[in-house]
Amino acid sequence: MGVLDGFTVVMDATAAAVRDWAEEEFGHAELGDRRRVDRVVRLASRIAMAPAGTVTAVVSTSAEREGAFRLLSNPRVSAAALADATHRAAVRRAKEYPWVYVAVDGSSLSLTDRVGGREVGCIGAWKDRAWGLLVVSALAVSPDGTPLGICGQQWWARTQRSTRKDSRYPMQGELRYSLELFEQVHARFAEEAPEVVPWYQFDRGFDAWAILQLAHRLNARITVRATFNRQCREHRRAPREWLFDAAQRAPLLGSYELEIPAKGAEPARIGRIEVRACRVTLELRVARKRREYVPMNLVYAKEVRDKQPLQWLLLTTAPVESFADALAVIDGYTARWRIEEFHRAWKRGVCNVEDTQLRSRQAIIKWATLHAAVAARAIRLAYLARERPDESASVEFTQWEIDAVIALLRPKGAKRGEVPSLGQMVRWIADLGGYVGKSSGGPPGPTVIARGLSKVEVAALALRNFAKM
């Protein structure tokens, strides 16, 4: 059983259950020797049982630590092979759905290099010289919003300042890593789950002609939040219109109400969102004297409000013929936030992957890849508990864990041996962690769940050991 920051959930207390998960994630890695695969599975299991940013915090004995360091430094255990194994496992989980969202976002791992010698590069502004690695990730999400796993990642280190030429020629700049990720994930779905349609969700940082061009070449379903006011016209000699003007004049399809949380000095409110949509042909400036024209559907959602209205302008290749179609595009874009939740679980709290003291770039990426699988599993289990609270707790918890919670909390009317609902089980765990109910302002959060889990882990182990005496 383990605890992860962000979306903390119980991960099966028995080593066998965690081993089954690790085998599913990494058991098919192509490492040239089954013994190497078994070592990777064991290390992934240990991280899942007690995730932490450093090797010494994950494994307890000196022999295990030495074995973990040797595994991470072994050139025959490639980071690419580990990543491919866990990414394909995520795609295979998508097979039960006709389509899934694929949320794409970039991030960085901040890795302090005070003494020098670490194989990292600059992150953030070049003048600030913060050190670490950059990464763009793709998270598969089911239609009901449940994360299925990381299905792609691309890593790089920025060793020199970006230039204007990089932005004009994306394959020479950092955008190429996003394009490579896009192609790899699309190919992975075609190989592992050809019947599933991946629907890619890109934030405004990916509003680039190369992304739109590649989407049409791959015949991929994408949604991109627009940031540039591009020209819209059928061909070079046709009358032109600006994208933002086209959005304002698009036909009104309908409206809906949305709960908008408080932000800064702005109190929470109920906003009425008007939805407009139309067909546009974007002019892409792929070179100084070369233009390409790609058709896209535009969905424009704007709050009816004079002061700082909430608004999204989304470009999509998905069909938009009705108000329901437009809402589906908006709902799909909200799934992109799942990857931000993954980043929090991966980089902060108990997972703390940025705490690693590993020095070589490949070792760091291997370690981070193992933790990425654990973090993705954590948020997946958390959403299962939230979205399917009426399911039996036995779906995600062992009887030892259930009995441990009942023994510690002694809830009224509950007895050891009984099986509560998944939602009730999570609430009890939160109560053990200090959840105070309505005064906290919402459902149990990750912090109180984490505190409760630490108590359940010890109690479940004690019950199992006592039963063997």
GROMACS .gro file of C-alpha atoms in nm:
model
  469
    1MET     CA    1   0.000   0.000   0.000
    2GLY     CA    2   0.136   0.342  -0.080
    3VAL     CA    3   0.062   0.710  -0.050
    4LEU     CA    4   0.099   0.968  -0.327
    5ASP     CA    5   0.059   1.344  -0.300
    6GLY     CA    6  -0.225   1.500  -0.491
    7PHE     CA    7  -0.475   1.224  -0.539
    8THR     CA    8  -0.382   0.981  -0.268
    9VAL     CA    9  -0.553   0.647  -0.257
   10VAL     CA   10  -0.494   0.308  -0.107
   11MET     CA   11  -0.279   0.092  -0.330
   12ASP     CA   12  -0.327  -0.275  -0.256
   13ALA     CA   13  -0.158  -0.358   0.072
   14THR     CA   14  -0.046  -0.703  -0.029
   15ALA     CA   15   0.283  -0.725  -0.214
   16ALA     CA   16   0.128  -0.973  -0.457
   17ALA     CA   17  -0.137  -0.727  -0.570
   18VAL     CA   18   0.118  -0.452  -0.626
   19ARG     CA   19   0.342  -0.701  -0.807
   20ASP     CA   20   0.053  -0.781  -1.043
   21TRP     CA   21   0.021  -0.413  -1.128
   22ALA     CA   22   0.398  -0.375  -1.180
   23GLU     CA   23   0.400  -0.684  -1.401
   24GLU     CA   24   0.120  -0.535  -1.613
   25GLU     CA   25   0.313  -0.210  -1.648
   26PHE     CA   26   0.669  -0.330  -1.703
   27GLY     CA   27   0.655  -0.710  -1.745
   28HIS     CA   28   0.665  -0.681  -2.124
   29ALA     CA   29   0.963  -0.445  -2.141
   30GLU     CA   30   1.214  -0.548  -2.406
   31LEU     CA   31   1.536  -0.553  -2.205
   32GLY     CA   32   1.705  -0.855  -2.361
   33ASP     CA   33   1.697  -1.066  -2.044
   34ARG     CA   34   1.401  -1.172  -1.831
   35ARG     CA   35   1.609  -1.123  -1.515
   36ARG     CA   36   1.638  -0.752  -1.590
   37VAL     CA   37   1.263  -0.732  -1.642
   38ASP     CA   38   1.204  -0.905  -1.307
   39ARG     CA   39   1.432  -0.655  -1.134
   40VAL     CA   40   1.241  -0.364  -1.290
   41VAL     CA   41   0.910  -0.515  -1.180
   42ARG     CA   42   1.041  -0.557  -0.823
   43LEU     CA   43   1.167  -0.199  -0.812
   44ALA     CA   44   0.837  -0.064  -0.949
   45SER     CA   45   0.656  -0.267  -0.683
   46ARG     CA   46   0.871  -0.116  -0.409
   47ILE     CA   47   0.803   0.236  -0.537
   48ALA     CA   48   0.430   0.164  -0.545
   49MET     CA   49   0.443   0.037  -0.187
   50ALA     CA   50   0.642   0.338  -0.059
   51PRO     CA   51   0.689   0.608  -0.324
   52ALA     CA   52   0.965   0.861  -0.258
   53GLY     CA   53   1.199   1.075  -0.462
   54THR     CA   54   1.524   0.905  -0.362
   55VAL     CA   55   1.633   0.546  -0.400
   56THR     CA   56   1.745   0.527  -0.037
   57ALA     CA   57   1.396   0.623   0.081
   58VAL     CA   58   1.228   0.355  -0.133
   59VAL     CA   59   1.444   0.052  -0.052
   60SER     CA   60   1.556  -0.026   0.300
   61THR     CA   61   1.852  -0.264   0.284
   62SER     CA   62   2.199  -0.187   0.150
   63ALA     CA   63   2.185  -0.485  -0.089
   64GLU     CA   64   1.855  -0.366  -0.240
   65ARG     CA   65   1.989  -0.014  -0.275
   66GLU     CA   66   2.298  -0.133  -0.453
   67GLY     CA   67   2.082  -0.343  -0.686
   68ALA     CA   68   1.854  -0.046  -0.761
   69PHE     CA   69   2.147   0.184  -0.840
   70ARG     CA   70   2.303  -0.078  -1.067
   71LEU     CA   71   1.972  -0.130  -1.246
   72LEU     CA   72   1.924   0.242  -1.307
   73SER     CA   73   2.281   0.285  -1.432
   74ASN     CA   74   2.277  -0.028  -1.652
   75PRO     CA   75   2.287   0.082  -2.020
   76ARG     CA   76   2.112  -0.243  -2.118
   77VAL     CA   77   1.806  -0.127  -1.925
   78SER     CA   78   1.712   0.158  -2.154
   79ALA     CA   79   1.480   0.439  -2.055
   80ALA     CA   80   1.307   0.406  -2.392
   81ALA     CA   81   1.224   0.038  -2.332
   82LEU     CA   82   1.080   0.109  -1.986
   83ALA     CA   83   0.873   0.397  -2.121
   84ASP     CA   84   0.744   0.195  -2.416
   85ALA     CA   85   0.628  -0.085  -2.185
   86THR     CA   86   0.428   0.135  -1.947
   87HIS     CA   87   0.290   0.352  -2.229
   88ARG     CA   88   0.160   0.048  -2.416
   89ALA     CA   89   0.000  -0.078  -2.094
   90ALA     CA   90  -0.195   0.248  -2.070
   91VAL     CA   91  -0.314   0.216  -2.430
   92ARG     CA   92  -0.426  -0.142  -2.369
   93ARG     CA   93  -0.648  -0.021  -2.083
   94ALA     CA   94  -0.828   0.197  -2.337
   95LYS     CA   95  -0.949  -0.104  -2.537
   96GLU     CA   96  -1.283  -0.121  -2.357
   97TYR     CA   97  -1.383   0.225  -2.484
   98PRO     CA   98  -1.477   0.339  -2.837
   99TRP     CA   99  -1.274   0.655  -2.784
  100VAL     CA  100  -1.057   0.814  -2.513
  101TYR     CA  101  -0.918   1.157  -2.445
  102VAL     CA  102  -0.542   1.206  -2.465
  103ALA     CA  103  -0.442   1.509  -2.258
  104VAL     CA  104  -0.106   1.655  -2.363
  105ASP     CA  105   0.099   1.905  -2.165
  106GLY     CA  106   0.456   2.007  -2.103
  107SER     CA  107   0.636   2.033  -1.771
  108SER     CA  108   0.982   2.019  -1.619
  109LEU     CA  109   1.169   1.849  -1.340
  110SER     CA  110   1.366   2.095  -1.132
  111LEU     CA  111   1.693   1.923  -1.037
  112THR     CA  112   1.939   2.129  -0.836
  113ASP     CA  113   2.296   2.105  -0.962
  114ARG     CA  114   2.492   2.296  -0.700
  115VAL     CA  115   2.815   2.100  -0.739
  116GLY     CA  116   2.795   2.047  -1.115
  117GLY     CA  117   2.829   1.726  -1.310
  118ARG     CA  118   2.461   1.636  -1.349
  119GLU     CA  119   2.346   1.576  -1.706
  120VAL     CA  120   2.071   1.839  -1.703
  121GLY     CA  121   1.996   2.166  -1.878
  122CYS     CA  122   1.828   2.501  -1.827
  123ILE     CA  123   1.456   2.518  -1.748
  124GLY     CA  124   1.249   2.833  -1.746
  125ALA     CA  125   1.406   3.163  -1.853
  126TRP     CA  126   1.764   3.125  -1.973
  127LYS     CA  127   1.883   3.419  -1.762
  128ASP     CA  128   1.756   3.253  -1.442
  129ARG     CA  129   1.953   2.934  -1.511
  130ALA     CA  130   1.738   2.693  -1.314
  131TRP     CA  131   1.852   2.337  -1.386
  132GLY     CA  132   1.658   2.027  -1.474
  133LEU     CA  133   1.494   1.835  -1.757
  134LEU     CA  134   1.200   1.927  -1.978
  135VAL     CA  135   0.927   1.678  -2.065
  136VAL     CA  136   0.603   1.667  -2.261
  137SER     CA  137   0.356   1.397  -2.155
  138ALA     CA  138   0.035   1.240  -2.284
  139LEU     CA  139  -0.222   1.102  -2.039
  140ALA     CA  140  -0.499   0.869  -2.158
  141VAL     CA  141  -0.836   0.949  -1.996
  142SER     CA  142  -1.157   0.746  -2.028
  143PRO     CA  143  -1.478   0.915  -2.153
  144ASP     CA  144  -1.602   0.942  -1.792
  145GLY     CA  145  -1.285   1.127  -1.688
  146THR     CA  146  -1.092   0.844  -1.522
  147PRO     CA  147  -0.715   0.852  -1.596
  148LEU     CA  148  -0.590   0.532  -1.760
  149GLY     CA  149  -0.217   0.597  -1.759
  150ILE     CA  150   0.066   0.783  -1.928
  151CYS     CA  151   0.071   0.677  -2.294
  152GLY     CA  152   0.368   0.885  -2.408
  153GLN     CA  153   0.654   1.107  -2.292
  154GLN     CA  154   0.937   1.292  -2.461
  155TRP     CA  155   1.236   1.424  -2.264
  156TRP     CA  156   1.506   1.677  -2.345
  157ALA     CA  157   1.759   1.912  -2.186
  158ARG     CA  158   1.794   2.273  -2.297
  159THR     CA  159   2.167   2.326  -2.332
  160GLN     CA  160   2.156   2.648  -2.534
  161ARG     CA  161   1.932   2.950  -2.573
  162SER     CA  162   1.639   2.920  -2.815
  163THR     CA  163   1.651   3.143  -3.123
  164ARG     CA  164   1.394   3.303  -3.354
  165LYS     CA  165   1.492   3.044  -3.611
  166ASP     CA  166   1.370   2.771  -3.375
  167SER     CA  167   1.020   2.920  -3.371
  168ARG     CA  168   1.011   2.961  -3.749
  169TYR     CA  169   1.132   2.606  -3.814
  170PRO     CA  170   0.970   2.385  -3.546
  171MET     CA  171   1.160   2.069  -3.633
  172GLN     CA  172   1.477   2.256  -3.535
  173GLY     CA  173   1.327   2.386  -3.209
  174GLU     CA  174   1.167   2.235  -2.903
  175LEU     CA  175   0.827   2.192  -3.069
  176ARG     CA  176   0.972   1.889  -3.243
  177TYR     CA  177   0.948   1.692  -2.919
  178SER     CA  178   0.572   1.755  -2.908
  179LEU     CA  179   0.539   1.651  -3.271
  180GLU     CA  180   0.738   1.333  -3.208
  181LEU     CA  181   0.518   1.257  -2.906
  182PHE     CA  182   0.204   1.313  -3.115
  183GLU     CA  183   0.323   1.070  -3.384
  184GLN     CA  184   0.442   0.808  -3.136
  185VAL     CA  185   0.119   0.805  -2.935
  186HIS     CA  186  -0.090   0.787  -3.252
  187ALA     CA  187   0.116   0.494  -3.380
  188ARG     CA  188   0.090   0.322  -3.040
  189PHE     CA  189  -0.290   0.340  -3.052
  190ALA     CA  190  -0.291   0.207  -3.408
  191GLU     CA  191  -0.083  -0.093  -3.300
  192GLU     CA  192  -0.227  -0.175  -2.957
  193ALA     CA  193  -0.589  -0.054  -2.983
  194PRO     CA  194  -0.676   0.016  -3.349
  195GLU     CA  195  -1.049   0.019  -3.275
  196VAL     CA  196  -1.011   0.306  -3.023
  197VAL     CA  197  -1.018   0.669  -3.140
  198PRO     CA  198  -0.776   0.891  -2.943
  199TRP     CA  199  -0.903   1.247  -2.905
  200TYR     CA  200  -0.603   1.471  -2.833
  201GLN     CA  201  -0.651   1.773  -2.606
  202PHE     CA  202  -0.392   2.053  -2.645
  203ASP     CA  203  -0.358   2.373  -2.444
  204ARG     CA  204  -0.290   2.710  -2.607
  205GLY     CA  205   0.085   2.646  -2.593
  206PHE     CA  206   0.038   2.391  -2.873
  207ASP     CA  207  -0.144   2.628  -3.110
  208ALA     CA  208   0.121   2.594  -3.381
  209TRP     CA  209   0.089   2.538  -3.753
  210ALA     CA  210   0.300   2.222  -3.731
  211ILE     CA  211   0.057   2.063  -3.480
  212LEU     CA  212  -0.247   2.146  -3.696
  213GLN     CA  213  -0.069   2.030  -4.010
  214LEU     CA  214   0.031   1.699  -3.850
  215ALA     CA  215  -0.321   1.640  -3.718
  216HIS     CA  216  -0.457   1.657  -4.072
  217ARG     CA  217  -0.180   1.440  -4.209
  218LEU     CA  218  -0.255   1.173  -3.945
  219ASN     CA  219  -0.632   1.222  -3.981
  220ALA     CA  220  -0.633   1.261  -3.602
  221ARG     CA  221  -0.909   1.397  -3.381
  222ILE     CA  222  -0.773   1.693  -3.188
  223THR     CA  223  -0.889   1.996  -2.993
  224VAL     CA  224  -0.653   2.292  -2.951
  225ARG     CA  225  -0.723   2.607  -2.754
  226ALA     CA  226  -0.650   2.893  -2.992
  227THR     CA  227  -0.407   3.165  -2.894
  228PHE     CA  228  -0.319   3.321  -3.233
  229ASN     CA  229  -0.559   3.534  -3.436
  230ARG     CA  230  -0.494   3.353  -3.761
  231GLN     CA  231  -0.626   3.442  -4.103
  232CYS     CA  232  -0.917   3.234  -4.231
  233ARG     CA  233  -0.972   3.190  -4.604
  234GLU     CA  234  -1.015   2.909  -4.856
  235HIS     CA  235  -0.708   3.000  -5.065
  236ARG     CA  236  -0.454   3.278  -5.105
  237ARG     CA  237  -0.667   3.491  -5.337
  238ALA     CA  238  -0.991   3.451  -5.139
  239PRO     CA  239  -1.121   3.727  -4.908
  240ARG     CA  240  -0.968   3.688  -4.565
  241GLU     CA  241  -1.126   3.698  -4.220
  242TRP     CA  242  -0.960   3.692  -3.880
  243LEU     CA  243  -1.024   3.396  -3.654
  244PHE     CA  244  -1.138   3.596  -3.350
  245ASP     CA  245  -1.384   3.793  -3.566
  246ALA     CA  246  -1.521   3.468  -3.707
  247ALA     CA  247  -1.576   3.340  -3.353
  248GLN     CA  248  -1.775   3.651  -3.255
  249ARG     CA  249  -1.998   3.621  -3.563
  250ALA     CA  250  -2.047   3.244  -3.545
  251PRO     CA  251  -2.406   3.119  -3.504
  252LEU     CA  252  -2.527   3.088  -3.144
  253LEU     CA  253  -2.607   2.723  -3.073
  254GLY     CA  254  -2.723   2.752  -2.711
  255SER     CA  255  -2.612   2.829  -2.358
  256TYR     CA  256  -2.556   2.653  -2.026
  257GLU     CA  257  -2.482   2.741  -1.664
  258LEU     CA  258  -2.143   2.678  -1.507
  259GLU     CA  259  -2.024   2.699  -1.147
  260ILE     CA  260  -1.716   2.922  -1.155
  261PRO     CA  261  -1.498   2.902  -0.841
  262ALA     CA  262  -1.358   3.205  -0.663
  263LYS     CA  263  -1.033   3.347  -0.797
  264GLY     CA  264  -0.840   3.619  -0.618
  265ALA     CA  265  -1.079   3.899  -0.530
  266GLU     CA  266  -1.349   3.750  -0.753
  267PRO     CA  267  -1.612   3.551  -0.554
  268ALA     CA  268  -1.756   3.224  -0.678
  269ARG     CA  269  -2.047   3.267  -0.919
  270ILE     CA  270  -2.286   3.089  -1.152
  271GLY     CA  271  -2.203   3.196  -1.506
  272ARG     CA  272  -2.417   3.162  -1.816
  273ILE     CA  273  -2.200   3.042  -2.103
  274GLU     CA  274  -2.304   3.106  -2.463
  275VAL     CA  275  -2.173   2.860  -2.720
  276ARG     CA  276  -2.110   2.950  -3.083
  277ALA     CA  277  -1.965   2.732  -3.357
  278CYS     CA  278  -1.880   2.746  -3.726
  279ARG     CA  279  -1.653   2.599  -3.991
  280VAL     CA  280  -1.332   2.785  -4.077
  281THR     CA  281  -1.036   2.729  -4.306
  282LEU     CA  282  -0.712   2.835  -4.140
  283GLU     CA  283  -0.421   2.976  -4.336
  284LEU     CA  284  -0.103   2.818  -4.200
  285ARG     CA  285   0.224   2.998  -4.271
  286VAL     CA  286   0.447   2.695  -4.298
  287ALA     CA  287   0.730   2.891  -4.462
  288ARG     CA  288   0.806   3.250  -4.559
  289LYS     CA  289   0.640   3.214  -4.899
  290ARG     CA  290   0.441   2.896  -4.847
  291ARG     CA  291   0.086   2.865  -4.718
  292GLU     CA  292  -0.134   2.568  -4.642
  293TYR     CA  293  -0.509   2.580  -4.586
  294VAL     CA  294  -0.667   2.338  -4.338
  295PRO     CA  295  -1.036   2.313  -4.245
  296MET     CA  296  -1.124   2.318  -3.874
  297ASN     CA  297  -1.435   2.350  -3.663
  298LEU     CA  298  -1.443   2.647  -3.427
  299VAL     CA  299  -1.621   2.627  -3.089
  300TYR     CA  300  -1.641   2.952  -2.896
  301ALA     CA  301  -1.768   2.947  -2.535
  302LYS     CA  302  -1.800   3.286  -2.363
  303GLU     CA  303  -1.957   3.391  -2.035
  304VAL     CA  304  -2.233   3.651  -2.059
  305ARG     CA  305  -2.056   3.913  -1.851
  306ASP     CA  306  -1.904   4.256  -1.915
  307LYS     CA  307  -1.606   4.230  -1.679
  308GLN     CA  308  -1.338   3.965  -1.744
  309PRO     CA  309  -1.570   3.696  -1.885
  310LEU     CA  310  -1.461   3.334  -1.895
  311GLN     CA  311  -1.401   3.236  -2.257
  312TRP     CA  312  -1.251   2.955  -2.462
  313LEU     CA  313  -1.187   2.950  -2.833
  314LEU     CA  314  -1.134   2.590  -2.936
  315LEU     CA  315  -1.025   2.455  -3.275
  316THR     CA  316  -1.116   2.094  -3.340
  317THR     CA  317  -1.125   1.831  -3.613
  318ALA     CA  318  -1.421   1.663  -3.437
  319PRO     CA  319  -1.760   1.707  -3.610
  320VAL     CA  320  -1.966   1.997  -3.474
  321GLU     CA  321  -2.315   1.995  -3.621
  322SER     CA  322  -2.523   2.068  -3.312
  323PHE     CA  323  -2.519   2.220  -2.964
  324ALA     CA  324  -2.458   1.872  -2.820
  325ASP     CA  325  -2.151   1.831  -3.046
  326ALA     CA  326  -2.014   2.166  -2.929
  327LEU     CA  327  -2.066   2.071  -2.564
  328ALA     CA  328  -1.882   1.744  -2.627
  329VAL     CA  329  -1.583   1.944  -2.753
  330ILE     CA  330  -1.590   2.168  -2.444
  331ASP     CA  331  -1.626   1.869  -2.208
  332GLY     CA  332  -1.335   1.699  -2.383
  333TYR     CA  333  -1.111   1.998  -2.330
  334THR     CA  334  -1.181   1.993  -1.956
  335ALA     CA  335  -1.026   1.642  -1.950
  336ARG     CA  336  -0.692   1.810  -2.022
  337TRP     CA  337  -0.677   1.923  -1.660
  338ARG     CA  338  -0.622   1.561  -1.554
  339ILE     CA  339  -0.264   1.586  -1.669
  340GLU     CA  340  -0.204   1.881  -1.440
  341GLU     CA  341  -0.328   1.663  -1.156
  342PHE     CA  342  -0.084   1.395  -1.268
  343HIS     CA  343   0.201   1.647  -1.256
  344ARG     CA  344   0.115   1.738  -0.897
  345ALA     CA  345   0.103   1.374  -0.790
  346TRP     CA  346   0.427   1.297  -0.973
  347LYS     CA  347   0.641   1.592  -0.870
  348ARG     CA  348   0.521   1.681  -0.521
  349GLY     CA  349   0.414   1.524  -0.195
  350VAL     CA  350   0.526   1.172  -0.114
  351CYS     CA  351   0.624   1.094  -0.475
  352ASN     CA  352   0.867   1.389  -0.489
  353VAL     CA  353   1.045   1.270  -0.801
  354GLU     CA  354   1.240   1.598  -0.813
  355ASP     CA  355   1.425   1.497  -0.495
  356THR     CA  356   1.631   1.240  -0.682
  357GLN     CA  357   2.008   1.265  -0.643
  358LEU     CA  358   2.082   1.056  -0.952
  359ARG     CA  359   2.333   1.224  -1.181
  360SER     CA  360   2.311   1.074  -1.530
  361ARG     CA  361   2.027   1.185  -1.753
  362GLN     CA  362   1.927   0.830  -1.845
  363ALA     CA  363   1.914   0.718  -1.481
  364ILE     CA  364   1.701   1.020  -1.390
  365ILE     CA  365   1.458   0.948  -1.676
  366LYS     CA  366   1.431   0.579  -1.581
  367TRP     CA  367   1.357   0.671  -1.218
  368ALA     CA  368   1.103   0.934  -1.327
  369THR     CA  369   0.936   0.688  -1.566
  370LEU     CA  370   0.880   0.436  -1.286
  371HIS     CA  371   0.733   0.710  -1.068
  372ALA     CA  372   0.515   0.836  -1.353
  373ALA     CA  373   0.346   0.496  -1.373
  374VAL     CA  374   0.289   0.498  -0.997
  375ALA     CA  375   0.149   0.854  -0.998
  376ALA     CA  376  -0.084   0.778  -1.290
  377ARG     CA  377  -0.214   0.471  -1.109
  378ALA     CA  378  -0.274   0.677  -0.796
  379ILE     CA  379  -0.491   0.939  -0.964
  380ARG     CA  380  -0.673   0.666  -1.155
  381LEU     CA  381  -0.772   0.489  -0.833
  382ALA     CA  382  -0.868   0.823  -0.676
  383TYR     CA  383  -1.109   0.900  -0.958
  384LEU     CA  384  -1.258   0.553  -0.943
  385ALA     CA  385  -1.343   0.619  -0.577
  386ARG     CA  386  -1.492   0.957  -0.659
  387GLU     CA  387  -1.685   0.868  -0.973
  388ARG     CA  388  -1.803   0.523  -0.869
  389PRO     CA  389  -1.864   0.556  -0.493
  390ASP     CA  390  -2.139   0.291  -0.488
  391GLU     CA  391  -1.912   0.012  -0.607
  392SER     CA  392  -1.791  -0.242  -0.355
  393ALA     CA  393  -1.475  -0.142  -0.168
  394SER     CA  394  -1.338  -0.489  -0.250
  395VAL     CA  395  -1.280  -0.367  -0.608
  396GLU     CA  396  -0.982  -0.160  -0.490
  397PHE     CA  397  -0.915  -0.271  -0.129
  398THR     CA  398  -0.820  -0.600   0.027
  399GLN     CA  399  -1.023  -0.735   0.320
  400TRP     CA  400  -0.720  -0.675   0.543
  401GLU     CA  401  -0.734  -0.304   0.457
  402ILE     CA  402  -1.109  -0.286   0.516
  403ASP     CA  403  -1.077  -0.464   0.851
  404ALA     CA  404  -0.788  -0.235   0.948
  405VAL     CA  405  -0.999   0.076   0.887
  406ILE     CA  406  -1.291  -0.068   1.085
  407ALA     CA  407  -1.061  -0.167   1.372
  408LEU     CA  408  -0.900   0.179   1.386
  409LEU     CA  409  -1.207   0.395   1.338
  410ARG     CA  410  -1.475   0.165   1.485
  411PRO     CA  411  -1.755   0.321   1.275
  412LYS     CA  412  -2.107   0.270   1.411
  413GLY     CA  413  -2.278  -0.042   1.277
  414ALA     CA  414  -1.970  -0.172   1.092
  415LYS     CA  415  -1.803  -0.502   1.177
  416ARG     CA  416  -1.485  -0.669   1.063
  417GLY     CA  417  -1.548  -0.898   0.771
  418GLU     CA  418  -1.808  -0.669   0.613
  419VAL     CA  419  -1.748  -0.490   0.282
  420PRO     CA  420  -1.861  -0.125   0.259
  421SER     CA  421  -1.898   0.082  -0.057
  422LEU     CA  422  -1.592   0.236  -0.219
  423GLY     CA  423  -1.708   0.587  -0.132
  424GLN     CA  424  -1.767   0.498   0.232
  425MET     CA  425  -1.426   0.334   0.259
  426VAL     CA  426  -1.248   0.643   0.126
  427ARG     CA  427  -1.447   0.865   0.364
  428TRP     CA  428  -1.343   0.651   0.663
  429ILE     CA  429  -0.979   0.673   0.557
  430ALA     CA  430  -1.013   1.051   0.534
  431ASP     CA  431  -1.168   1.058   0.883
  432LEU     CA  432  -0.861   0.875   1.012
  433GLY     CA  433  -0.651   1.147   0.855
  434GLY     CA  434  -0.838   1.427   1.031
  435TYR     CA  435  -1.114   1.515   0.785
  436VAL     CA  436  -1.357   1.754   0.957
  437GLY     CA  437  -1.653   1.732   0.722
  438LYS     CA  438  -1.842   2.025   0.580
  439SER     CA  439  -1.632   2.288   0.757
  440SER     CA  440  -1.342   2.193   0.531
  441GLY     CA  441  -1.531   2.331   0.233
  442GLY     CA  442  -1.567   2.018   0.024
  443PRO     CA  443  -1.510   1.645  -0.007
  444PRO     CA  444  -1.203   1.482   0.148
  445GLY     CA  445  -0.884   1.619   0.003
  446PRO     CA  446  -0.554   1.451  -0.071
  447THR     CA  447  -0.381   1.561   0.249
  448VAL     CA  448  -0.627   1.404   0.492
  449ILE     CA  449  -0.649   1.088   0.279
  450ALA     CA  450  -0.270   1.058   0.288
  451ARG     CA  451  -0.265   1.088   0.666
  452GLY     CA  452  -0.532   0.820   0.701
  453LEU     CA  453  -0.356   0.581   0.465
  454SER     CA  454  -0.036   0.588   0.665
  455LYS     CA  455  -0.231   0.456   0.964
  456VAL     CA  456  -0.419   0.194   0.760
  457GLU     CA  457  -0.096   0.056   0.612
  458VAL     CA  458   0.050  -0.026   0.952
  459ALA     CA  459  -0.277  -0.168   1.087
  460ALA     CA  460  -0.337  -0.391   0.783
  461LEU     CA  461   0.013  -0.535   0.810
  462ALA     CA  462  -0.036  -0.599   1.183
  463LEU     CA  463  -0.366  -0.783   1.123
  464ARG     CA  464  -0.211  -1.005   0.856
  465ASN     CA  465   0.089  -1.090   1.070
  466PHE     CA  466  -0.131  -1.160   1.376
  467ALA     CA  467  -0.347  -1.399   1.172
  468LYS     CA  468  -0.037  -1.604   1.082
  469MET     CA  469   0.066  -1.655   1.447
   0.00000   0.00000   0.00000
